[in-house]
Coordinates of C-alpha atoms and ligand atoms in Angstrom, one line a residue:
M18 CA 33.0 -85.5 44.7
T19 CA 31.7 -86.5 47.8
S20 CA 34.3 -85.1 50.6
E21 CA 37.3 -83.2 51.1
P22 CA 39.5 -84.8 54.4
E23 CA 42.6 -83.2 55.8
F24 CA 45.2 -85.1 56.5
D25 CA 49.1 -83.9 57.2
A26 CA 50.1 -86.7 54.0
I27 CA 48.8 -88.5 51.8
V28 CA 50.6 -92.0 51.0
V29 CA 50.4 -93.2 47.3
G30 CA 51.2 -96.8 47.4
A31 CA 50.7 -100.0 49.8
G32 CA 54.3 -101.8 48.9
F33 CA 57.4 -101.8 50.9
A34 CA 57.7 -98.0 50.5
G35 CA 54.1 -97.2 51.5
I36 CA 53.8 -99.5 54.3
Y37 CA 57.2 -98.1 56.0
A38 CA 56.0 -94.3 55.4
L39 CA 52.8 -94.7 57.0
Y40 CA 54.6 -96.4 60.1
R41 CA 57.2 -93.8 60.5
L42 CA 55.1 -91.2 59.4
R43 CA 52.1 -92.2 61.7
G44 CA 54.7 -93.2 64.5
R45 CA 55.5 -89.1 64.7
G46 CA 51.5 -88.6 65.5
L47 CA 50.6 -87.5 61.5
K48 CA 47.8 -88.4 60.4
V49 CA 48.1 -90.7 56.9
R50 CA 46.0 -92.2 54.9
V51 CA 47.8 -94.4 51.8
I52 CA 46.2 -94.9 48.8
E53 CA 46.9 -98.0 47.0
A54 CA 45.2 -99.5 43.4
G55 CA 45.5 -103.2 44.8
A56 CA 43.1 -105.3 47.1
G57 CA 45.6 -105.7 49.1
P58 CA 49.3 -104.4 50.8
G59 CA 52.1 -105.5 48.8
G60 CA 52.7 -103.3 45.5
T61 CA 55.2 -105.1 43.5
W62 CA 54.5 -108.3 45.0
Y63 CA 50.6 -107.6 44.8
W64 CA 50.3 -107.3 41.3
N65 CA 53.2 -110.1 39.5
R66 CA 52.5 -113.5 40.6
Y67 CA 53.4 -115.3 37.5
P68 CA 55.1 -118.6 38.2
G69 CA 58.2 -119.0 39.5
L70 CA 58.5 -115.5 40.4
R71 CA 61.1 -115.1 43.3
C72 CA 62.9 -112.3 44.6
D73 CA 66.6 -112.1 43.2
A74 CA 68.0 -110.9 46.0
Q75 CA 68.7 -112.9 49.6
S76 CA 65.1 -113.2 51.6
M77 CA 67.6 -112.0 54.6
T78 CA 68.3 -109.1 53.6
Y79 CA 65.6 -108.1 51.6
S80 CA 62.9 -107.6 54.6
Y81 CA 62.8 -104.9 56.7
S82 CA 65.3 -103.8 59.7
F83 CA 63.3 -100.8 61.6
S84 CA 62.1 -104.0 64.0
D85 CA 64.3 -106.5 65.6
E86 CA 61.3 -108.1 67.2
V87 CA 59.4 -108.3 63.3
Q88 CA 63.0 -109.3 62.3
Q89 CA 63.1 -112.6 65.0
E90 CA 60.1 -113.6 65.1
W91 CA 59.2 -114.1 61.2
T92 CA 61.3 -116.8 59.8
W93 CA 62.1 -117.2 56.0
S94 CA 61.8 -120.7 54.2
E95 CA 64.3 -120.4 51.5
R96 CA 67.5 -118.8 50.7
F97 CA 65.4 -116.8 47.8
A98 CA 61.9 -116.2 49.0
G99 CA 58.8 -116.6 46.7
Q100 CA 55.7 -113.7 46.1
A101 CA 53.2 -116.1 48.1
E102 CA 55.6 -116.1 51.2
I103 CA 57.1 -112.0 50.6
L104 CA 52.7 -111.5 50.5
R105 CA 52.9 -112.9 53.5
Y106 CA 55.5 -110.9 54.8
I107 CA 53.8 -107.9 54.3
N108 CA 50.8 -108.8 55.2
Y109 CA 52.0 -109.4 58.3
V110 CA 53.8 -106.7 59.6
V111 CA 51.0 -104.9 58.0
D112 CA 48.9 -106.2 60.5
R113 CA 51.9 -106.5 63.6
F114 CA 51.7 -102.8 63.6
A115 CA 47.9 -102.5 63.0
L116 CA 48.4 -100.2 59.9
R117 CA 46.0 -101.6 57.7
S118 CA 43.3 -99.1 59.1
D119 CA 45.3 -96.5 57.5
M120 CA 45.3 -97.9 53.8
Q121 CA 42.1 -97.4 51.2
F122 CA 42.5 -100.0 48.8
E123 CA 41.0 -100.4 45.1
T124 CA 41.6 -96.8 44.8
R125 CA 44.4 -94.8 42.1
V126 CA 45.4 -91.4 43.1
T127 CA 44.2 -89.6 39.0
R128 CA 45.4 -86.4 40.2
A129 CA 47.5 -84.8 42.7
A130 CA 48.0 -81.0 42.2
F131 CA 49.9 -78.2 44.5
D132 CA 47.7 -75.0 45.7
E133 CA 49.5 -72.4 45.8
I134 CA 47.0 -70.2 47.8
C135 CA 46.5 -72.6 50.5
G136 CA 49.9 -74.2 50.2
R137 CA 48.2 -78.0 50.2
W138 CA 48.6 -80.4 47.4
M139 CA 44.7 -81.4 46.8
I140 CA 44.7 -85.1 45.6
E141 CA 41.6 -86.7 44.0
T142 CA 41.3 -90.4 42.8
D143 CA 38.6 -92.3 40.4
R144 CA 36.4 -93.1 42.9
G145 CA 35.8 -89.8 42.4
E146 CA 36.8 -88.5 45.9
R147 CA 39.5 -85.4 47.1
F148 CA 42.0 -85.5 49.8
I149 CA 43.3 -82.3 51.3
A150 CA 46.7 -83.1 52.5
R151 CA 50.2 -81.0 53.8
F152 CA 52.5 -83.6 52.1
C153 CA 52.0 -86.4 49.6
V154 CA 54.7 -89.8 49.7
M155 CA 54.7 -90.9 46.0
A156 CA 55.8 -94.8 47.1
T157 CA 55.0 -95.7 43.4
G158 CA 57.4 -97.8 43.0
C159 CA 60.1 -98.1 40.1
L160 CA 58.5 -101.1 38.4
S161 CA 54.4 -100.7 38.6
I162 CA 53.5 -99.7 34.8
P163 CA 53.0 -102.7 32.5
N164 CA 55.0 -102.1 29.2
L165 CA 52.4 -104.0 27.0
P166 CA 53.7 -103.7 23.6
G167 CA 51.3 -102.3 20.3
I168 CA 52.1 -104.7 17.7
K169 CA 49.7 -105.0 15.4
G170 CA 46.8 -106.9 16.1
L171 CA 47.3 -107.4 19.4
E172 CA 43.3 -106.6 20.3
G173 CA 42.1 -109.2 18.1
F174 CA 43.7 -112.3 19.3
G175 CA 41.4 -115.3 20.7
G176 CA 43.3 -117.4 22.7
A177 CA 44.0 -115.9 26.5
L178 CA 46.9 -112.8 27.0
Y179 CA 48.5 -112.0 29.6
H180 CA 51.2 -109.9 31.1
T181 CA 53.7 -111.4 34.0
A182 CA 52.8 -107.9 36.0
D183 CA 49.3 -108.2 36.2
W184 CA 49.2 -111.8 36.8
P185 CA 45.7 -113.6 38.0
K186 CA 45.1 -113.8 41.4
Q187 CA 43.5 -117.5 40.8
G188 CA 46.6 -118.4 38.9
V189 CA 46.5 -120.1 35.4
D190 CA 46.5 -123.6 34.1
F191 CA 48.3 -124.4 31.3
S192 CA 47.8 -128.0 30.6
G193 CA 47.5 -129.2 27.5
K194 CA 48.4 -125.6 25.7
R195 CA 50.4 -123.9 23.3
V196 CA 52.3 -121.0 24.8
G197 CA 54.1 -117.9 23.4
V198 CA 56.5 -116.1 25.8
I199 CA 57.8 -113.1 24.9
G200 CA 60.3 -111.4 26.6
T201 CA 63.3 -112.7 28.6
G202 CA 64.3 -110.1 30.9
S203 CA 64.1 -111.7 34.9
S204 CA 60.2 -112.2 34.7
G205 CA 60.5 -114.8 31.6
V206 CA 63.9 -116.6 32.9
Q207 CA 61.5 -117.1 35.8
S208 CA 58.7 -118.0 34.3
I209 CA 59.8 -119.9 31.8
P210 CA 61.0 -123.1 33.0
I211 CA 57.7 -123.5 35.1
I212 CA 55.2 -122.9 32.0
A213 CA 57.5 -125.1 30.3
T214 CA 57.0 -128.5 32.5
Q215 CA 53.3 -127.2 32.4
A216 CA 52.1 -126.5 28.3
K217 CA 51.8 -129.6 26.1
H218 CA 54.4 -127.0 24.1
L219 CA 56.6 -123.6 25.3
T220 CA 57.7 -121.5 22.2
V221 CA 60.2 -118.5 23.6
F222 CA 60.2 -115.3 21.7
Q223 CA 63.6 -113.9 22.5
R224 CA 64.2 -110.1 21.2
T225 CA 67.2 -109.6 23.1
A226 CA 69.6 -113.0 25.0
N227 CA 70.4 -112.2 28.5
F228 CA 72.6 -113.5 31.0
S229 CA 71.7 -115.7 33.4
I230 CA 72.9 -116.7 36.8
P231 CA 72.2 -119.4 38.5
A232 CA 70.1 -118.3 41.9
R233 CA 71.1 -121.7 43.8
N234 CA 67.8 -121.8 45.9
R235 CA 67.5 -123.7 48.7
P236 CA 65.7 -123.9 51.9
L237 CA 67.9 -122.1 54.5
R238 CA 68.6 -124.1 57.2
P239 CA 67.6 -123.4 60.6
E240 CA 71.1 -123.3 62.2
E241 CA 72.3 -120.1 59.3
V242 CA 68.6 -118.9 60.1
R243 CA 69.6 -118.8 63.9
R244 CA 73.4 -117.0 62.7
W245 CA 71.6 -114.5 60.6
K246 CA 69.2 -113.4 63.5
A247 CA 71.5 -113.8 65.9
N248 CA 73.8 -110.9 63.9
Y249 CA 71.2 -109.2 62.7
Q250 CA 72.5 -106.0 63.3
A251 CA 75.2 -106.1 62.6
L252 CA 74.4 -107.8 58.8
R253 CA 71.8 -104.9 58.2
E254 CA 75.2 -102.5 59.0
K255 CA 77.2 -104.0 56.5
C256 CA 74.5 -103.4 54.1
R257 CA 74.0 -100.3 54.5
R258 CA 77.5 -99.9 53.8
S259 CA 78.0 -101.2 51.0
P260 CA 77.0 -100.2 47.2
F261 CA 74.4 -102.4 46.9
G262 CA 72.9 -102.5 50.0
D263 CA 73.8 -106.2 50.0
V264 CA 75.7 -108.2 52.1
Y265 CA 78.1 -109.4 49.6
D266 CA 82.0 -109.1 50.7
Q267 CA 82.9 -106.3 48.0
A268 CA 85.5 -107.5 45.7
E269 CA 89.1 -105.5 46.2
K270 CA 90.9 -107.1 43.1
S271 CA 90.7 -106.4 39.3
V272 CA 90.2 -109.0 37.0
F273 CA 93.8 -108.8 35.7
D274 CA 95.0 -108.8 39.3
V275 CA 94.8 -112.3 39.5
S276 CA 96.4 -115.3 36.8
A277 CA 94.0 -115.8 34.0
E278 CA 93.6 -119.7 35.7
E279 CA 92.5 -118.3 39.7
G280 CA 90.1 -116.2 37.9
R281 CA 88.2 -119.1 36.2
R282 CA 88.5 -120.9 40.0
M283 CA 87.1 -117.5 41.6
L284 CA 84.1 -117.4 38.7
E285 CA 84.3 -121.3 39.3
E286 CA 83.0 -120.7 42.8
A287 CA 81.3 -117.7 42.8
W288 CA 78.9 -119.6 39.9
T289 CA 78.4 -122.7 42.2
K290 CA 77.3 -120.0 45.1
G291 CA 74.9 -118.4 42.6
S292 CA 73.0 -115.3 43.0
F293 CA 74.3 -111.6 42.5
A294 CA 77.8 -112.1 44.4
F295 CA 78.4 -113.8 41.5
I296 CA 78.8 -110.3 39.8
T297 CA 80.6 -108.6 42.2
I298 CA 83.5 -110.9 43.3
F299 CA 86.0 -108.2 40.6
K300 CA 86.1 -104.6 41.3
D301 CA 86.3 -103.8 37.0
I302 CA 83.5 -105.9 36.0
L303 CA 81.3 -102.9 35.4
T304 CA 83.7 -100.1 35.1
N305 CA 86.2 -101.9 32.6
Q306 CA 85.5 -103.4 28.7
A307 CA 87.9 -105.8 28.9
A308 CA 87.2 -107.1 32.4
N309 CA 83.9 -107.6 31.3
D310 CA 84.4 -109.3 28.7
V311 CA 86.7 -112.2 30.7
V312 CA 84.0 -112.8 32.6
V313 CA 81.6 -113.0 29.1
A314 CA 83.6 -115.6 28.1
F315 CA 83.3 -117.8 31.0
V316 CA 79.2 -117.3 31.0
N317 CA 79.0 -118.1 28.0
R318 CA 80.8 -121.2 27.9
K319 CA 78.3 -122.4 30.7
I320 CA 75.3 -121.2 28.3
R321 CA 77.3 -123.9 26.0
E322 CA 77.7 -126.6 28.3
A323 CA 74.7 -126.6 29.4
I324 CA 72.3 -126.6 25.4
K325 CA 72.7 -129.7 23.8
D326 CA 71.5 -128.3 20.3
P327 CA 74.5 -125.7 19.5
A328 CA 72.6 -123.7 17.2
V329 CA 70.1 -122.9 20.4
A330 CA 73.0 -122.0 22.8
E331 CA 74.9 -119.6 20.6
L332 CA 70.5 -117.8 19.9
L333 CA 71.7 -118.3 24.2
C334 CA 74.7 -116.3 24.2
P335 CA 74.4 -112.9 24.8
K336 CA 76.4 -111.0 22.0
D337 CA 78.1 -107.7 22.0
V338 CA 76.7 -107.1 25.5
P339 CA 78.7 -106.3 28.7
I340 CA 77.6 -108.5 31.7
G341 CA 75.9 -106.8 35.1
A342 CA 75.4 -103.4 32.5
K343 CA 71.6 -104.7 31.9
R344 CA 69.5 -106.4 34.9
L345 CA 71.4 -109.6 35.9
C346 CA 69.1 -112.1 36.3
I347 CA 69.6 -115.5 38.6
D348 CA 67.3 -118.2 37.7
T349 CA 66.4 -122.0 38.5
G350 CA 66.8 -124.1 35.5
Y351 CA 66.5 -121.5 32.3
Y352 CA 69.2 -122.8 30.3
E353 CA 68.1 -126.5 30.6
T354 CA 64.6 -125.7 30.1
F355 CA 65.6 -125.4 25.7
N356 CA 66.5 -129.0 26.4
R357 CA 62.7 -129.7 26.3
A358 CA 61.6 -131.6 24.0
N359 CA 58.0 -128.8 24.1
V360 CA 60.2 -126.0 23.6
R361 CA 60.9 -124.2 21.3
L362 CA 63.3 -120.7 20.8
V363 CA 62.4 -117.6 18.2
D364 CA 65.0 -115.3 17.7
L365 CA 63.3 -112.2 17.0
K366 CA 66.5 -110.1 16.2
E367 CA 66.3 -112.5 12.9
N368 CA 62.0 -112.6 12.1
P369 CA 60.5 -109.6 14.1
I370 CA 56.7 -110.0 15.2
R371 CA 54.7 -108.7 12.6
E372 CA 51.2 -109.5 14.0
I373 CA 49.6 -111.3 16.3
R374 CA 46.5 -113.1 14.6
V375 CA 43.2 -114.5 15.9
D376 CA 45.1 -118.1 16.4
G377 CA 48.5 -117.6 17.0
L378 CA 51.3 -115.0 15.4
V379 CA 53.4 -114.3 13.1
A380 CA 57.6 -114.1 13.3
G381 CA 59.1 -113.3 10.1
E382 CA 57.7 -115.6 7.8
E383 CA 56.4 -118.4 10.1
S384 CA 53.1 -118.3 12.1
F385 CA 53.1 -119.6 15.2
A386 CA 49.5 -120.9 16.5
L387 CA 49.3 -120.0 20.2
D388 CA 46.0 -120.7 23.2
A389 CA 47.5 -118.6 25.3
I390 CA 50.5 -115.3 25.1
V391 CA 52.6 -114.0 27.9
F392 CA 53.9 -110.8 27.8
A393 CA 57.0 -111.1 29.7
T394 CA 58.1 -107.5 28.0
G395 CA 58.6 -105.3 31.9
F396 CA 57.9 -102.6 32.8
D397 CA 57.6 -98.4 32.1
A398 CA 60.4 -98.2 34.9
M399 CA 61.7 -96.0 37.0
T400 CA 58.6 -92.6 36.0
G401 CA 56.3 -94.8 34.9
A402 CA 53.9 -94.7 38.0
L403 CA 54.7 -91.1 38.3
F404 CA 53.2 -90.2 34.8
A405 CA 50.2 -92.3 35.3
I406 CA 49.1 -89.3 37.9
D407 CA 48.8 -85.9 36.6
L408 CA 51.3 -84.6 38.9
R409 CA 51.6 -80.8 39.1
G410 CA 53.3 -78.8 41.0
R411 CA 53.6 -74.6 41.5
G412 CA 51.3 -72.8 38.5
G413 CA 50.5 -76.2 37.4
V414 CA 53.3 -77.4 36.2
A415 CA 52.6 -81.0 35.1
L416 CA 55.7 -83.2 36.0
K417 CA 55.1 -84.9 32.9
D418 CA 55.8 -81.6 30.5
K419 CA 59.2 -81.0 33.1
W420 CA 60.8 -84.1 32.7
V421 CA 59.8 -84.3 28.9
E422 CA 63.5 -84.6 27.8
G423 CA 64.9 -86.8 31.3
P424 CA 63.9 -86.8 34.7
R425 CA 65.3 -83.7 37.3
T426 CA 65.6 -84.2 41.0
Y427 CA 67.6 -83.4 44.0
L428 CA 68.4 -87.1 45.5
G429 CA 65.5 -88.4 43.5
L430 CA 63.3 -87.5 46.5
A431 CA 62.6 -84.0 45.6
V432 CA 61.4 -82.0 42.6
A433 CA 61.7 -78.5 42.1
G434 CA 58.4 -76.4 42.5
F435 CA 57.3 -79.5 44.2
P436 CA 56.6 -78.3 47.8
N437 CA 56.6 -81.0 50.3
L438 CA 56.4 -83.8 47.5
F439 CA 58.8 -86.6 48.5
I440 CA 59.9 -89.8 45.7
V441 CA 60.8 -92.6 47.5
A442 CA 63.4 -94.6 45.0
G443 CA 62.8 -92.4 42.5
P444 CA 65.2 -91.5 39.0
G445 CA 68.0 -89.8 39.9
S446 CA 68.1 -91.9 43.5
P447 CA 70.0 -95.7 44.1
S448 CA 66.8 -98.0 43.8
V449 CA 66.7 -100.5 41.6
V450 CA 70.3 -100.7 41.5
T451 CA 70.6 -101.8 45.0
N452 CA 68.3 -103.6 48.0
M453 CA 64.8 -102.0 47.2
V454 CA 63.9 -102.8 51.2
L455 CA 67.2 -101.1 52.3
S456 CA 67.2 -98.2 49.6
I457 CA 63.1 -97.4 50.7
E458 CA 64.4 -97.7 54.4
Q459 CA 66.5 -94.8 54.0
H460 CA 64.6 -92.7 51.8
V461 CA 61.8 -92.9 54.6
D462 CA 63.6 -92.5 57.6
W463 CA 65.3 -89.6 55.3
I464 CA 62.2 -88.1 55.1
T465 CA 60.1 -88.2 58.3
D466 CA 63.6 -86.5 59.8
C467 CA 62.7 -83.8 57.5
V468 CA 59.0 -83.6 58.4
A469 CA 60.1 -84.2 61.8
F470 CA 62.4 -80.9 61.0
L471 CA 59.8 -79.0 59.4
R472 CA 57.6 -79.2 62.3
R473 CA 59.8 -78.1 65.1
R474 CA 61.0 -75.2 63.3
G475 CA 57.5 -74.0 62.3
L476 CA 58.4 -74.0 58.4
E477 CA 55.9 -74.9 56.3
S478 CA 57.2 -76.6 53.3
I479 CA 60.7 -78.0 51.7
E480 CA 61.4 -77.8 48.4
A481 CA 64.5 -78.3 46.0
T482 CA 66.2 -75.4 44.3
P483 CA 66.0 -75.5 41.3
E484 CA 70.3 -75.0 40.9
S485 CA 70.4 -78.4 43.3
E486 CA 67.9 -80.2 41.0
I487 CA 70.0 -79.4 37.9
A488 CA 73.7 -80.3 39.6
W489 CA 72.2 -83.1 41.2
T490 CA 70.6 -83.7 38.0
R491 CA 74.3 -83.5 36.2
H492 CA 76.1 -85.6 39.0
V493 CA 73.9 -88.8 38.3
G494 CA 74.7 -88.4 34.9
E495 CA 78.2 -88.2 35.4
V496 CA 78.6 -90.8 37.9
A497 CA 77.9 -93.1 35.0
E498 CA 79.9 -92.5 31.9
P499 CA 82.9 -94.1 33.1
T500 CA 80.5 -97.6 33.6
L501 CA 79.0 -100.1 31.4
F502 CA 75.6 -99.2 32.1
V503 CA 75.2 -96.3 29.6
T504 CA 76.8 -98.9 26.9
V505 CA 73.7 -100.6 26.6
K506 CA 70.2 -100.5 25.8
S507 CA 68.1 -101.3 29.1
W508 CA 65.2 -100.0 31.3
Y509 CA 68.1 -98.6 33.5
V510 CA 68.7 -95.9 31.0
G511 CA 65.3 -95.7 29.6
A512 CA 65.4 -97.9 26.0
N513 CA 63.2 -100.4 26.5
M514 CA 59.9 -97.7 25.7
P515 CA 59.0 -96.0 22.5
G516 CA 60.1 -92.9 23.1
K517 CA 60.6 -92.4 26.6
P518 CA 64.0 -90.4 26.6
Q519 CA 67.1 -91.4 27.1
V520 CA 69.4 -91.1 30.3
I521 CA 70.5 -92.9 33.3
Y522 CA 68.0 -93.3 35.7
P523 CA 69.6 -94.9 38.8
Y524 CA 72.0 -93.5 40.5
L525 CA 75.4 -95.3 40.2
G526 CA 76.9 -94.2 43.2
G527 CA 76.4 -96.8 45.5
A528 CA 74.2 -96.9 48.4
E529 CA 76.9 -96.1 50.7
K530 CA 77.7 -92.9 49.0
Y531 CA 74.2 -92.4 48.5
R532 CA 73.8 -92.2 52.2
E533 CA 76.4 -90.1 53.2
I534 CA 75.0 -87.9 50.5
C535 CA 71.9 -88.0 52.2
E536 CA 72.5 -87.9 56.2
D537 CA 75.5 -84.5 54.4
I538 CA 72.5 -82.6 53.5
V539 CA 70.5 -82.5 56.9
A540 CA 73.8 -81.9 59.0
K541 CA 74.3 -79.3 56.5
G542 CA 70.8 -77.5 57.7
Y543 CA 68.7 -78.8 54.4
V544 CA 71.4 -77.4 51.7
G545 CA 70.0 -77.1 48.6
F546 CA 66.4 -77.3 49.5
R547 CA 64.4 -74.0 49.9
L548 CA 62.7 -74.1 53.6
N549 CA 59.3 -72.0 53.2
P550 CA 57.9 -70.2 56.7
A551 CA 54.0 -70.2 56.6
A552 CA 53.6 -67.1 54.3
E553 CA 55.8 -67.8 51.7
S554 CA 54.9 -71.6 50.6
R555 CA 51.8 -69.6 49.2
A556 CA 51.4 -67.3 46.2
G557 CA 50.4 -63.4 46.6
Ligands
NA7_623 P1 62.8 -107.0 30.9 O1 64.1 -107.0 32.0 O2 62.3 -105.3 31.3 O3 62.7 -107.7 30.2 C1 61.7 -106.9 29.0 C2 61.3 -108.6 28.3 O4 60.9 -108.3 27.4 C3 63.2 -107.8 27.4 O5 63.7 -109.8 27.6 C4 62.7 -108.0 25.9 O6 63.9 -107.5 24.8 C5 61.7 -108.0 25.7 N1 61.4 -107.0 25.1 C6 60.3 -105.5 25.3 N2 59.6 -105.6 24.6 C7 59.2 -106.6 23.7 C8 58.9 -106.3 22.2 N3 58.4 -105.4 21.4 N4 58.5 -107.5 21.3 C9 59.8 -108.8 22.4 N5 60.1 -108.6 23.0 C10 60.2 -107.5 24.1 O7 61.5 -106.8 32.2 P2 61.3 -108.0 33.4 O8 59.7 -107.7 33.8 O9 62.1 -109.5 33.1 O10 61.8 -107.7 34.9 C11 62.5 -106.9 35.1 C12 62.8 -106.1 36.4 O11 61.9 -107.1 37.6 C13 64.2 -107.0 36.3 O12 65.0 -106.3 36.3 C14 64.4 -107.2 37.9 O13 64.7 -105.8 38.3 C15 62.6 -107.6 38.9 P3 64.9 -106.5 24.1 O14 66.0 -106.7 25.6 O15 64.2 -105.2 25.1 O16 65.7 -106.7 23.4

């Protein structure tokens, strides 16, 4: 141990959430330090650098709204921003508000434990440092711990191994290489078309076919940027008052309120426009299996039209999976890639991967010679980054032990027995099913206001009561029950990781509803939380 500096707040992570938390808490006069594992800010956008990576929310909405100066000064070049542009934006915001000086990079928080004697958080890092803080803000991200499947022989592979979420900064040159991509979620769907144009040969190993909608990405026209900037406040408000936190219009009609012909026309129009708006054109797509089936039939027809080989098309058509209940992908040229002579699709359902060998892998009875394997196999979502830290609350209770049957939070923000600890976009909050930046801003604003409230009232700490945590977790489950989200195996329900509790992780009630609940709880004097005067926060 070198020193034990004391802060008002330690923020773990310098992605969109950590950056904004620093800005807001520092603005309230708190002494804050952000601790970040990467060599720079960006979080998700720092680590994920695979070819073709773009945000699946539109750039004009997937950006901070807190500063009108920033949203007027910054001009996005494309409808869906690529990783490099988003990372430039993040760095621009950090420098615009001189935030870098309070960020410590290339440092991982290894432990955070609440000391009941002094009522403070003791934070340890992999550099052997120790910090003391009154507040601890976990801005650790929902998709930050890559899932690398434990396939037999993995360590013995003689070629190059990559994970899309831990991509080399200098990029990868696949020219002349035989490449295998495992996984066809968003990361696979985005990277496969680009890798196919670079590699000598690409084999795509697909376990479950996914639905993908055309992104229809394009440069933004100067007049539409001007229109956005002139109306930004109203458009941001529209996002805040919507279920997904985006500008897409909310459907009023069911699939069955229109004739079959009109339904097809609407789907065709939405397909031509692209983006997640596709899934919002009818109000019952995500709640009514029969309505969902209509949309599935339309998309499967599109897939069959795009693919020359009918057998490949059949493999690419998702089976028995409702559209949108597993994260929908949006792509640029994904399906067409399978018409290329140098691309082959392998069905892992029929032919599971048996082992990785020094020169490739074996799936079913066939050996595939590969120079590089790209794992596009996703993340230990929502809880992975929290469990990567030895996080301990009152009585030394580890979060990992407390959540052994699934996460229990109040609002996705707070955990009983963990005073003054806040999670940004935690399990039980809308986070990943909404525009993340919008939800992050809402969370951080709530946290900052809460901290200001405690200081104003001379209170030492705040913590969720066990009852409110149980009630909220039950509510999160009840809201999910009538939806199709719970009918399919996905990372939203923890089904992508062996041994992970299979419960619904995000809150599906929508960003607007969630905001109202949070505001109501504050209006009622932080109902469901215990507010501790100085002496009561500590033991004995
Ligand atoms: P996802 O969406 O979790 O996709 C992971 C993909 O990897 C998916 O196709 C999985 O198939 C596949 N996978 C995972 N483990 C294996 C093993 N062991 N063998 C074969 N295939 C496997 O992650 P992404 O990175 O693409 O996207 C994550 C989010 O980032 C996305 O939802 C957006 O929010 C942005 P499965 O479907 O499990 O059969």
